[in-house]
mmCIF file of N, CA, C and O in Angstrom:
data_model
loop_
_atom_site.group_PDB
_atom_site.id
_atom_site.type_symbol
_atom_site.label_atom_id
_atom_site.label_comp_id
_atom_site.label_asym_id
_atom_site.label_seq_id
_atom_site.Cartn_x
_atom_site.Cartn_y
_atom_site.Cartn_z
ATOM 1 N N MET A 1 146.174 119.715 73.154
ATOM 2 C CA MET A 1 147.231 120.647 72.620
ATOM 3 C C MET A 1 148.159 119.667 71.474
ATOM 4 O O MET A 1 149.028 120.547 70.721
ATOM 5 N N ASP A 2 147.903 118.401 71.331
ATOM 6 C CA ASP A 2 148.569 117.695 70.580
ATOM 7 C C ASP A 2 148.297 118.283 69.195
ATOM 8 O O ASP A 2 149.358 118.403 68.337
ATOM 9 N N GLN A 3 146.995 118.828 68.675
ATOM 10 C CA GLN A 3 146.947 119.093 67.598
ATOM 11 C C GLN A 3 147.649 120.368 67.506
ATOM 12 O O GLN A 3 148.172 120.331 66.031
ATOM 13 N N VAL A 4 147.557 121.418 68.084
ATOM 14 C CA VAL A 4 148.487 122.556 68.065
ATOM 15 C C VAL A 4 149.693 122.291 67.946
ATOM 16 O O VAL A 4 150.386 122.869 66.820
ATOM 17 N N SER A 5 150.219 121.636 68.826
ATOM 18 C CA SER A 5 151.917 121.117 68.391
ATOM 19 C C SER A 5 152.060 120.363 67.108
ATOM 20 O O SER A 5 153.008 120.933 66.387
ATOM 21 N N ALA A 6 151.384 119.806 66.494
ATOM 22 C CA ALA A 6 151.343 119.003 65.473
ATOM 23 C C ALA A 6 151.423 120.158 64.270
ATOM 24 O O ALA A 6 152.243 119.994 63.398
ATOM 25 N N TRP A 7 150.499 120.830 64.182
ATOM 26 C CA TRP A 7 150.342 121.944 63.091
ATOM 27 C C TRP A 7 151.586 122.868 63.291
ATOM 28 O O TRP A 7 151.990 123.207 62.233
ATOM 29 N N LEU A 8 152.010 123.173 64.513
ATOM 30 C CA LEU A 8 153.371 124.096 64.418
ATOM 31 C C LEU A 8 154.365 123.304 63.983
ATOM 32 O O LEU A 8 155.287 123.763 63.424
ATOM 33 N N HIS A 9 154.618 121.964 64.044
ATOM 34 C CA HIS A 9 155.880 121.286 63.623
ATOM 35 C C HIS A 9 155.545 121.384 62.102
ATOM 36 O O HIS A 9 156.258 120.980 61.441
ATOM 37 N N GLU A 10 154.390 120.896 61.710
ATOM 38 C CA GLU A 10 153.984 120.992 59.993
ATOM 39 C C GLU A 10 154.233 122.423 59.395
ATOM 40 O O GLU A 10 154.945 122.580 58.304
ATOM 41 N N LYS A 11 154.016 123.381 59.979
ATOM 42 C CA LYS A 11 154.335 124.549 59.657
ATOM 43 C C LYS A 11 155.919 125.386 59.727
ATOM 44 O O LYS A 11 156.561 125.864 59.166
ATOM 45 N N ASN A 12 156.754 124.429 60.834
ATOM 46 C CA ASN A 12 158.078 124.833 60.721
ATOM 47 C C ASN A 12 158.665 122.945 60.765
ATOM 48 O O ASN A 12 159.283 122.673 61.499
ATOM 49 N N PRO A 13 159.080 122.712 59.451
ATOM 50 C CA PRO A 13 159.655 121.364 58.955
ATOM 51 C C PRO A 13 160.640 121.256 60.004
ATOM 52 O O PRO A 13 161.411 120.253 60.167
ATOM 53 N N GLY A 14 161.594 122.183 59.984
ATOM 54 C CA GLY A 14 162.936 122.153 60.539
ATOM 55 C C GLY A 14 163.196 122.245 62.205
ATOM 56 O O GLY A 14 164.029 122.289 62.681
ATOM 57 N N LEU A 15 161.865 122.553 62.794
ATOM 58 C CA LEU A 15 161.878 122.235 64.339
ATOM 59 C C LEU A 15 161.787 120.989 64.870
ATOM 60 O O LEU A 15 161.161 120.095 64.495
ATOM 61 N N ASP A 16 162.924 120.922 65.493
ATOM 62 C CA ASP A 16 162.979 119.503 66.074
ATOM 63 C C ASP A 16 162.473 119.569 67.778
ATOM 64 O O ASP A 16 162.789 120.421 68.464
ATOM 65 N N GLY A 17 162.026 118.492 68.150
ATOM 66 C CA GLY A 17 161.767 118.293 69.650
ATOM 67 C C GLY A 17 160.438 118.944 70.063
ATOM 68 O O GLY A 17 159.830 119.547 69.075
ATOM 69 N N PRO A 18 160.417 118.665 71.039
ATOM 70 C CA PRO A 18 159.020 119.478 71.809
ATOM 71 C C PRO A 18 158.907 121.047 71.866
ATOM 72 O O PRO A 18 160.356 121.514 71.853
ATOM 73 N N ILE A 19 157.813 121.596 71.715
ATOM 74 C CA ILE A 19 157.807 122.886 71.938
ATOM 75 C C ILE A 19 157.539 123.494 73.290
ATOM 76 O O ILE A 19 156.553 122.706 74.002
ATOM 77 N N GLY A 20 158.611 123.962 74.145
ATOM 78 C CA GLY A 20 158.207 124.512 75.341
ATOM 79 C C GLY A 20 156.548 125.100 75.370
ATOM 80 O O GLY A 20 156.561 125.988 74.734
ATOM 81 N N VAL A 21 156.128 124.997 76.555
ATOM 82 C CA VAL A 21 154.807 125.809 76.889
ATOM 83 C C VAL A 21 154.742 126.953 77.159
ATOM 84 O O VAL A 21 153.885 127.808 77.043
ATOM 85 N N ASP A 22 156.065 127.683 77.659
ATOM 86 C CA ASP A 22 156.279 129.142 77.688
ATOM 87 C C ASP A 22 157.371 129.638 76.483
ATOM 88 O O ASP A 22 157.559 130.731 76.862
ATOM 89 N N GLU A 23 157.421 128.754 75.625
ATOM 90 C CA GLU A 23 158.384 129.419 74.500
ATOM 91 C C GLU A 23 157.105 130.188 73.939
ATOM 92 O O GLU A 23 156.209 130.391 73.451
ATOM 93 N N ASP A 24 157.921 131.628 73.464
ATOM 94 C CA ASP A 24 156.962 132.298 72.834
ATOM 95 C C ASP A 24 157.210 132.372 71.372
ATOM 96 O O ASP A 24 158.202 132.164 70.237
ATOM 97 N N LEU A 25 155.900 131.840 70.772
ATOM 98 C CA LEU A 25 155.638 131.289 69.441
ATOM 99 C C LEU A 25 155.715 132.512 68.589
ATOM 100 O O LEU A 25 156.142 132.084 67.336
ATOM 101 N N ILE A 26 155.763 133.586 68.641
ATOM 102 C CA ILE A 26 155.787 135.005 67.779
ATOM 103 C C ILE A 26 156.955 135.083 67.671
ATOM 104 O O ILE A 26 157.898 135.119 66.486
ATOM 105 N N GLU A 27 157.796 135.445 68.988
ATOM 106 C CA GLU A 27 159.342 135.733 68.484
ATOM 107 C C GLU A 27 160.026 134.533 67.994
ATOM 108 O O GLU A 27 161.166 134.799 67.243
ATOM 109 N N ALA A 28 159.944 133.415 68.191
ATOM 110 C CA ALA A 28 160.321 132.377 67.700
ATOM 111 C C ALA A 28 160.167 132.028 66.258
ATOM 112 O O ALA A 28 160.945 131.502 65.796
ATOM 113 N N ARG A 29 159.160 132.847 65.918
ATOM 114 C CA ARG A 29 158.457 132.817 64.511
ATOM 115 C C ARG A 29 158.075 131.457 64.014
ATOM 116 O O ARG A 29 158.137 130.949 62.818
ATOM 117 N N LEU A 30 157.480 130.704 65.112
ATOM 118 C CA LEU A 30 156.657 129.650 64.728
ATOM 119 C C LEU A 30 155.268 130.073 64.374
ATOM 120 O O LEU A 30 154.589 129.028 63.620
ATOM 121 N N ILE A 31 155.028 130.875 64.585
ATOM 122 C CA ILE A 31 153.639 131.759 63.865
ATOM 123 C C ILE A 31 154.011 132.997 63.433
ATOM 124 O O ILE A 31 154.566 133.664 64.121
ATOM 125 N N ASP A 32 153.677 133.241 62.168
ATOM 126 C CA ASP A 32 154.057 134.561 61.442
ATOM 127 C C ASP A 32 152.506 135.023 61.108
ATOM 128 O O ASP A 32 151.591 134.478 61.026
ATOM 129 N N SER A 33 152.722 136.249 60.222
ATOM 130 C CA SER A 33 151.176 137.064 60.026
ATOM 131 C C SER A 33 150.633 136.064 58.953
ATOM 132 O O SER A 33 149.520 136.180 58.634
ATOM 133 N N MET A 34 151.384 135.433 58.171
ATOM 134 C CA MET A 34 150.880 134.770 56.828
ATOM 135 C C MET A 34 149.723 133.511 57.502
ATOM 136 O O MET A 34 148.968 132.631 56.966
ATOM 137 N N ASP A 35 150.370 132.592 58.522
ATOM 138 C CA ASP A 35 149.765 131.394 59.482
ATOM 139 C C ASP A 35 149.067 131.833 60.483
ATOM 140 O O ASP A 35 148.241 130.932 60.695
ATOM 141 N N PHE A 36 148.714 133.140 60.831
ATOM 142 C CA PHE A 36 148.020 133.934 61.848
ATOM 143 C C PHE A 36 146.362 133.236 62.015
ATOM 144 O O PHE A 36 145.969 132.606 62.777
ATOM 145 N N LEU A 37 145.652 133.373 60.635
ATOM 146 C CA LEU A 37 144.346 133.161 60.709
ATOM 147 C C LEU A 37 144.193 131.824 60.392
ATOM 148 O O LEU A 37 143.243 131.352 61.110
ATOM 149 N N GLU A 38 144.967 131.039 59.675
ATOM 150 C CA GLU A 38 144.749 129.844 59.904
ATOM 151 C C GLU A 38 144.788 129.014 61.475
ATOM 152 O O GLU A 38 144.396 128.181 61.388
ATOM 153 N N PHE A 39 145.804 129.713 62.056
ATOM 154 C CA PHE A 39 146.060 129.105 63.370
ATOM 155 C C PHE A 39 145.048 129.551 64.446
ATOM 156 O O PHE A 39 144.333 128.459 65.051
ATOM 157 N N VAL A 40 144.066 130.459 64.149
ATOM 158 C CA VAL A 40 142.863 131.254 64.811
ATOM 159 C C VAL A 40 141.897 130.090 64.333
ATOM 160 O O VAL A 40 141.293 129.501 65.048
ATOM 161 N N ASP A 41 141.598 129.734 62.995
ATOM 162 C CA ASP A 41 140.807 128.508 62.508
ATOM 163 C C ASP A 41 141.225 127.389 63.126
ATOM 164 O O ASP A 41 140.072 126.489 63.646
ATOM 165 N N LEU A 42 142.493 126.655 63.334
ATOM 166 C CA LEU A 42 142.752 125.491 64.034
ATOM 167 C C LEU A 42 141.919 125.732 65.504
ATOM 168 O O LEU A 42 141.538 124.595 65.841
ATOM 169 N N LEU A 43 142.419 126.858 66.309
ATOM 170 C CA LEU A 43 141.993 126.817 67.902
ATOM 171 C C LEU A 43 140.424 126.653 67.701
ATOM 172 O O LEU A 43 140.001 126.152 68.523
ATOM 173 N N GLU A 44 139.798 127.464 66.673
ATOM 174 C CA GLU A 44 138.286 127.731 66.729
ATOM 175 C C GLU A 44 137.530 126.067 66.398
ATOM 176 O O GLU A 44 136.598 125.552 67.490
ATOM 177 N N GLU A 45 138.115 125.225 65.428
ATOM 178 C CA GLU A 45 138.112 124.130 65.294
ATOM 179 C C GLU A 45 138.299 122.839 66.420
ATOM 180 O O GLU A 45 137.304 122.201 66.927
ATOM 181 N N ILE A 46 139.023 123.284 66.978
ATOM 182 C CA ILE A 46 139.553 122.395 68.334
ATOM 183 C C ILE A 46 138.427 122.455 69.223
ATOM 184 O O ILE A 46 138.211 121.789 70.019
ATOM 185 N N SER A 47 138.499 123.927 69.678
ATOM 186 C CA SER A 47 137.585 124.357 70.867
ATOM 187 C C SER A 47 136.043 124.255 70.675
ATOM 188 O O SER A 47 135.455 124.134 71.897
ATOM 189 N N GLY A 48 135.729 124.514 69.407
ATOM 190 C CA GLY A 48 134.414 124.522 69.040
ATOM 191 C C GLY A 48 133.663 125.553 69.358
ATOM 192 O O GLY A 48 132.654 125.916 69.385
ATOM 193 N N SER A 49 134.570 126.518 69.633
ATOM 194 C CA SER A 49 133.790 127.764 69.808
ATOM 195 C C SER A 49 134.845 129.082 68.647
ATOM 196 O O SER A 49 135.722 129.002 68.393
ATOM 197 N N SER A 50 133.946 129.810 68.599
ATOM 198 C CA SER A 50 134.443 131.142 67.481
ATOM 199 C C SER A 50 135.355 132.069 68.359
ATOM 200 O O SER A 50 135.120 132.259 69.502
ATOM 201 N N ILE A 51 136.291 132.558 68.032
ATOM 202 C CA ILE A 51 137.543 133.398 68.597
ATOM 203 C C ILE A 51 136.838 134.781 68.056
ATOM 204 O O ILE A 51 137.255 135.087 66.717
ATOM 205 N N ASP A 52 136.586 135.747 68.683
ATOM 206 C CA ASP A 52 136.223 137.056 67.972
ATOM 207 C C ASP A 52 137.487 137.905 68.483
ATOM 208 O O ASP A 52 138.053 138.090 69.439
ATOM 209 N N LEU A 53 138.190 138.412 67.152
ATOM 210 C CA LEU A 53 139.534 138.719 67.375
ATOM 211 C C LEU A 53 139.254 140.334 67.858
ATOM 212 O O LEU A 53 140.954 140.877 68.199
ATOM 213 N N GLN A 54 138.386 140.941 67.954
ATOM 214 C CA GLN A 54 138.485 142.074 68.804
ATOM 215 C C GLN A 54 138.511 141.907 70.062
ATOM 216 O O GLN A 54 138.621 142.962 71.179
ATOM 217 N N GLU A 55 138.396 140.810 70.762
ATOM 218 C CA GLU A 55 138.194 140.474 72.208
ATOM 219 C C GLU A 55 139.405 139.762 72.700
ATOM 220 O O GLU A 55 139.591 139.190 73.985
ATOM 221 N N VAL A 56 140.604 139.643 71.762
ATOM 222 C CA VAL A 56 141.736 139.098 71.909
ATOM 223 C C VAL A 56 142.850 139.739 71.703
ATOM 224 O O VAL A 56 142.516 140.763 71.241
ATOM 225 N N THR A 57 144.267 139.425 72.446
ATOM 226 C CA THR A 57 145.551 140.371 72.167
ATOM 227 C C THR A 57 146.419 139.331 71.696
ATOM 228 O O THR A 57 146.352 138.306 71.767
ATOM 229 N N ILE A 58 147.110 140.016 71.077
ATOM 230 C CA ILE A 58 148.733 138.822 70.450
ATOM 231 C C ILE A 58 149.099 138.310 71.387
ATOM 232 O O ILE A 58 149.359 137.097 71.180
ATOM 233 N N ASP A 59 149.045 138.768 72.669
ATOM 234 C CA ASP A 59 149.586 137.761 74.115
ATOM 235 C C ASP A 59 148.756 136.634 74.179
ATOM 236 O O ASP A 59 149.298 135.567 75.081
ATOM 237 N N ASP A 60 147.557 136.444 73.990
ATOM 238 C CA ASP A 60 146.896 135.578 74.118
ATOM 239 C C ASP A 60 147.169 134.225 73.201
ATOM 240 O O ASP A 60 146.822 133.043 73.281
ATOM 241 N N PHE A 61 147.942 134.443 72.096
ATOM 242 C CA PHE A 61 148.323 133.402 71.432
ATOM 243 C C PHE A 61 150.198 133.028 71.210
ATOM 244 O O PHE A 61 150.358 132.683 70.770
ATOM 245 N N ARG A 62 150.356 133.751 72.239
ATOM 246 C CA ARG A 62 152.244 134.054 72.230
ATOM 247 C C ARG A 62 152.998 132.643 72.927
ATOM 248 O O ARG A 62 153.735 132.585 72.183
ATOM 249 N N THR A 63 152.097 132.213 73.823
ATOM 250 C CA THR A 63 152.740 130.711 74.119
ATOM 251 C C THR A 63 151.750 129.530 74.293
ATOM 252 O O THR A 63 150.494 130.088 74.531
ATOM 253 N N LEU A 64 152.014 128.373 74.172
ATOM 254 C CA LEU A 64 151.351 127.295 74.309
ATOM 255 C C LEU A 64 150.426 127.284 75.600
ATOM 256 O O LEU A 64 149.172 126.752 75.776
ATOM 257 N N ALA A 65 150.960 127.748 76.795
ATOM 258 C CA ALA A 65 150.328 127.644 78.019
ATOM 259 C C ALA A 65 149.315 128.884 77.962
ATOM 260 O O ALA A 65 148.169 128.494 78.249
ATOM 261 N N ARG A 66 149.553 129.721 77.416
ATOM 262 C CA ARG A 66 148.414 130.958 77.011
ATOM 263 C C ARG A 66 147.061 130.517 76.257
ATOM 264 O O ARG A 66 146.088 130.777 76.403
ATOM 265 N N VAL A 67 147.804 129.873 75.105
ATOM 266 C CA VAL A 67 146.770 129.395 74.363
ATOM 267 C C VAL A 67 145.608 128.609 74.877
ATOM 268 O O VAL A 67 144.759 128.368 74.637
ATOM 269 N N LYS A 68 146.356 127.352 75.828
ATOM 270 C CA LYS A 68 145.462 126.510 76.425
ATOM 271 C C LYS A 68 144.739 127.430 77.094
ATOM 272 O O LYS A 68 143.555 126.687 77.288
ATOM 273 N N GLU A 69 145.211 128.217 77.999
ATOM 274 C CA GLU A 69 144.566 128.741 79.107
ATOM 275 C C GLU A 69 143.046 129.537 78.414
ATOM 276 O O GLU A 69 142.260 129.607 79.032
ATOM 277 N N ARG A 70 143.353 130.363 77.373
ATOM 278 C CA ARG A 70 142.380 131.119 76.883
ATOM 279 C C ARG A 70 141.343 130.452 75.650
ATOM 280 O O ARG A 70 140.306 130.852 75.998
ATOM 281 N N PHE A 71 142.002 129.756 75.177
ATOM 282 C CA PHE A 71 141.232 128.836 73.968
ATOM 283 C C PHE A 71 140.661 127.249 74.309
ATOM 284 O O PHE A 71 139.667 127.066 74.025
ATOM 285 N N LEU A 72 141.775 126.750 75.061
ATOM 286 C CA LEU A 72 141.189 125.317 74.882
ATOM 287 C C LEU A 72 140.923 124.856 76.382
ATOM 288 O O LEU A 72 140.193 123.741 76.712
ATOM 289 N N ASP A 73 140.915 125.304 77.655
ATOM 290 C CA ASP A 73 140.728 124.925 78.845
ATOM 291 C C ASP A 73 139.249 125.780 79.052
ATOM 292 O O ASP A 73 138.947 126.993 78.577
ATOM 293 N N PRO A 74 138.180 124.775 79.172
ATOM 294 C CA PRO A 74 136.932 125.226 79.242
ATOM 295 C C PRO A 74 136.501 126.257 80.352
ATOM 296 O O PRO A 74 135.487 127.029 79.902
ATOM 297 N N ALA A 75 137.194 126.525 80.990
ATOM 298 C CA ALA A 75 136.976 127.395 82.206
ATOM 299 C C ALA A 75 137.465 128.905 81.597
ATOM 300 O O ALA A 75 137.279 129.810 82.004
ATOM 301 N N GLY A 76 138.533 128.722 80.633
ATOM 302 C CA GLY A 76 139.214 130.021 80.118
ATOM 303 C C GLY A 76 138.666 130.614 79.086
ATOM 304 O O GLY A 76 138.962 131.651 78.825
ATOM 305 N N HIS A 77 137.413 130.163 78.337
ATOM 306 C CA HIS A 77 136.939 131.062 77.372
ATOM 307 C C HIS A 77 135.522 131.034 77.503
ATOM 308 O O HIS A 77 134.846 129.667 78.097
ATOM 309 N N ALA A 78 134.434 131.847 77.202
ATOM 310 C CA ALA A 78 133.115 131.768 77.272
ATOM 311 C C ALA A 78 132.698 131.297 76.287
ATOM 312 O O ALA A 78 133.016 131.479 74.873
ATOM 313 N N GLU A 79 131.429 130.430 76.246
ATOM 314 C CA GLU A 79 130.633 129.888 74.951
ATOM 315 C C GLU A 79 130.263 130.977 74.588
ATOM 316 O O GLU A 79 129.584 131.924 74.933
ATOM 317 N N VAL A 80 130.287 131.257 72.960
ATOM 318 C CA VAL A 80 129.632 132.090 72.023
ATOM 319 C C VAL A 80 127.800 131.533 72.153
ATOM 320 O O VAL A 80 127.955 130.398 71.411
ATOM 321 N N PRO A 81 127.035 132.504 72.767
ATOM 322 C CA PRO A 81 125.959 131.714 72.168
ATOM 323 C C PRO A 81 125.255 131.795 70.762
ATOM 324 O O PRO A 81 125.844 132.499 70.077
ATOM 325 N N ALA A 82 124.712 130.261 70.589
ATOM 326 C CA ALA A 82 124.064 130.326 69.332
ATOM 327 C C ALA A 82 123.068 131.274 68.960
ATOM 328 O O ALA A 82 121.835 131.727 69.859
ATOM 329 N N GLY A 83 122.890 131.347 67.803
ATOM 330 C CA GLY A 83 121.677 132.327 67.351
ATOM 331 C C GLY A 83 121.743 133.698 67.228
ATOM 332 O O GLY A 83 121.352 134.406 66.967
#
């Protein structure tokens, strides 16, 4: 989660302190539509798995807790088969 928090701080230079795991990243405008695909790319890079945007909802990206559960916790996402 350190990489995700660092990315959010980089995109929001005025942000001070840690981001709460239950803070709404979208309502707080820490992720906007311009940064969304870059955020998905970051999560794919960290997790080593592809994210099919047709199989997720905006709520999967709403909080750090949900991002971790859905994309970064090995039990939280299915591996995409190779080939």
